[in-house]
Amino acid sequence: MSTDLSRKITIAVSLTIVAAIGIGTLIFISQASEKETELSTWNNDGPKHPVYINHPDGLPMVGSGKRAQDGSIISVRCNTCHDNKASNSDAHTGSEIQDFHQSLTFNHARSAASVVTTQKTTKPSI
């Protein structure tokens, strides 16, 4: 009698597992089809998320690491150096640059969102 009961319990547990797997599969398939529908209805001409680019007041400048007699930071305009050098768009790290920005961390083409979110948002870009 215990063998018969054991067999019935094994069958019941097996059927429960099969039913759970089947229900899980149906739920997964229904969610996947909803996502496909959502992606297929995307319209390229529709509204886009807002992108804001920081436009500094005046010319962009960096601190020189030195101070004037009054204690103010001596700044240098970026174009002082950049106007005299050809840009190197192949550089992926600051160590590849010979003259300046050696310690700069690059994010070119890796994560546009990180560049946008770290900048102050002042003016919308169309």
Short mmCIF file of C-alpha atoms in Angstrom, two decimals:
data_model
loop_
_atom_site.label_atom_id
_atom_site.label_comp_id
_atom_site.label_asym_id
_atom_site.label_seq_id
_atom_site.Cartn_x
_atom_site.Cartn_y
_atom_site.Cartn_z
CA MET A 1 0.00 0.00 0.00
CA SER A 2 2.85 2.41 0.74
CA THR A 3 4.27 1.71 -2.73
CA ASP A 4 0.94 2.68 -4.32
CA LEU A 5 0.75 5.87 -2.21
CA SER A 6 4.35 6.73 -3.04
CA ARG A 7 3.66 6.27 -6.75
CA LYS A 8 0.57 8.54 -6.55
CA ILE A 9 2.55 11.25 -4.73
CA THR A 10 5.34 11.03 -7.34
CA ILE A 11 2.81 11.36 -10.17
CA ALA A 12 1.08 14.31 -8.44
CA VAL A 13 4.38 16.12 -7.85
CA SER A 14 5.47 15.46 -11.45
CA LEU A 15 2.18 16.80 -12.83
CA THR A 16 2.47 19.88 -10.61
CA ILE A 17 6.00 20.58 -11.88
CA VAL A 18 4.94 20.10 -15.51
CA ALA A 19 1.95 22.42 -14.98
CA ALA A 20 4.14 25.08 -13.35
CA ILE A 21 6.62 24.93 -16.23
CA GLY A 22 3.77 25.17 -18.74
CA ILE A 23 2.19 28.16 -17.00
CA GLY A 24 5.59 29.87 -16.72
CA THR A 25 6.21 29.32 -20.43
CA LEU A 26 2.82 30.79 -21.34
CA ILE A 27 3.46 33.85 -19.18
CA PHE A 28 6.92 34.33 -20.72
CA ILE A 29 5.56 34.02 -24.27
CA SER A 30 2.71 36.46 -23.61
CA GLN A 31 5.11 39.05 -22.16
CA ALA A 32 7.52 38.60 -25.06
CA SER A 33 4.75 39.13 -27.61
CA GLU A 34 3.67 42.34 -25.81
CA LYS A 35 7.24 43.65 -26.05
CA GLU A 36 7.42 42.79 -29.74
CA THR A 37 4.16 44.66 -30.33
CA GLU A 38 5.49 47.66 -28.43
CA LEU A 39 8.69 47.72 -30.49
CA SER A 40 6.92 47.22 -33.78
CA THR A 41 4.64 50.23 -33.19
CA TRP A 42 7.53 52.66 -32.51
CA ASN A 43 7.41 55.65 -34.81
CA ASN A 44 10.68 57.33 -35.78
CA ASP A 45 8.83 60.59 -36.42
CA GLY A 46 7.27 60.57 -32.96
CA PRO A 47 8.38 62.68 -30.00
CA LYS A 48 11.93 62.18 -28.81
CA HIS A 49 13.32 62.44 -25.31
CA PRO A 50 14.66 65.91 -24.51
CA VAL A 51 18.40 66.45 -24.96
CA TYR A 52 20.06 69.43 -23.31
CA ILE A 53 23.58 70.55 -24.12
CA ASN A 54 25.50 72.88 -21.86
CA HIS A 55 26.57 76.06 -23.63
CA PRO A 56 28.92 77.94 -21.31
CA ASP A 57 28.66 81.69 -20.94
CA GLY A 58 31.62 83.08 -22.86
CA LEU A 59 34.61 81.09 -24.03
CA PRO A 60 35.32 77.72 -22.39
CA MET A 61 38.24 77.90 -19.97
CA VAL A 62 40.21 75.61 -17.69
CA GLY A 63 42.13 76.37 -14.54
CA SER A 64 45.91 76.49 -15.01
CA GLY A 65 46.65 75.25 -11.51
CA LYS A 66 48.14 78.65 -10.63
CA ARG A 67 46.75 81.62 -8.75
CA ALA A 68 47.08 85.35 -9.27
CA GLN A 69 48.37 87.67 -6.53
CA ASP A 70 44.81 88.33 -5.39
CA GLY A 71 44.21 84.57 -4.97
CA SER A 72 41.95 84.16 -7.98
CA ILE A 73 42.49 81.14 -10.21
CA ILE A 74 44.36 81.85 -13.43
CA SER A 75 42.36 80.32 -16.27
CA VAL A 76 43.39 79.56 -19.83
CA ARG A 77 40.98 79.53 -22.77
CA CYS A 78 40.65 76.08 -24.36
CA ASN A 79 41.24 77.47 -27.83
CA THR A 80 44.69 78.70 -26.74
CA CYS A 81 45.95 75.15 -27.27
CA HIS A 82 43.22 73.52 -29.33
CA ASP A 83 43.37 76.04 -32.18
CA ASN A 84 47.03 75.17 -32.77
CA LYS A 85 46.69 71.36 -32.75
CA ALA A 86 44.91 68.94 -35.04
CA SER A 87 42.39 66.84 -33.14
CA ASN A 88 43.03 63.14 -32.65
CA SER A 89 39.66 61.40 -32.84
CA ASP A 90 41.36 57.99 -32.65
CA ALA A 91 42.55 58.55 -29.07
CA HIS A 92 40.63 56.44 -26.57
CA THR A 93 42.53 57.34 -23.40
CA GLY A 94 44.23 60.44 -22.07
CA SER A 95 47.59 58.64 -22.07
CA GLU A 96 47.48 58.55 -25.89
CA ILE A 97 47.51 62.35 -26.02
CA GLN A 98 50.92 64.05 -26.00
CA ASP A 99 50.20 67.63 -24.93
CA PHE A 100 47.19 67.98 -22.65
CA HIS A 101 44.29 66.04 -21.10
CA GLN A 102 46.57 63.10 -20.19
CA SER A 103 44.45 62.31 -17.12
CA LEU A 104 41.11 62.77 -18.89
CA THR A 105 38.66 59.84 -18.82
CA PHE A 106 37.08 59.39 -22.25
CA ASN A 107 33.50 58.31 -22.93
CA HIS A 108 33.48 58.89 -26.69
CA ALA A 109 30.89 56.66 -28.38
CA ARG A 110 30.51 54.51 -25.30
CA SER A 111 27.61 56.10 -23.50
CA ALA A 112 26.07 59.22 -24.91
CA ALA A 113 23.59 59.19 -22.03
CA SER A 114 26.37 59.54 -19.48
CA VAL A 115 27.69 62.61 -21.27
CA VAL A 116 24.25 64.20 -21.48
CA THR A 117 23.30 63.51 -17.87
CA THR A 118 26.55 64.83 -16.39
CA GLN A 119 26.30 68.17 -18.14
CA LYS A 120 24.28 71.07 -16.80
CA THR A 121 21.03 71.31 -18.67
CA THR A 122 20.50 74.88 -19.78
CA LYS A 123 19.42 75.02 -23.41
CA PRO A 124 17.42 72.48 -25.42
CA SER A 125 18.91 71.02 -28.57
CA ILE A 126 16.63 70.33 -31.50
#
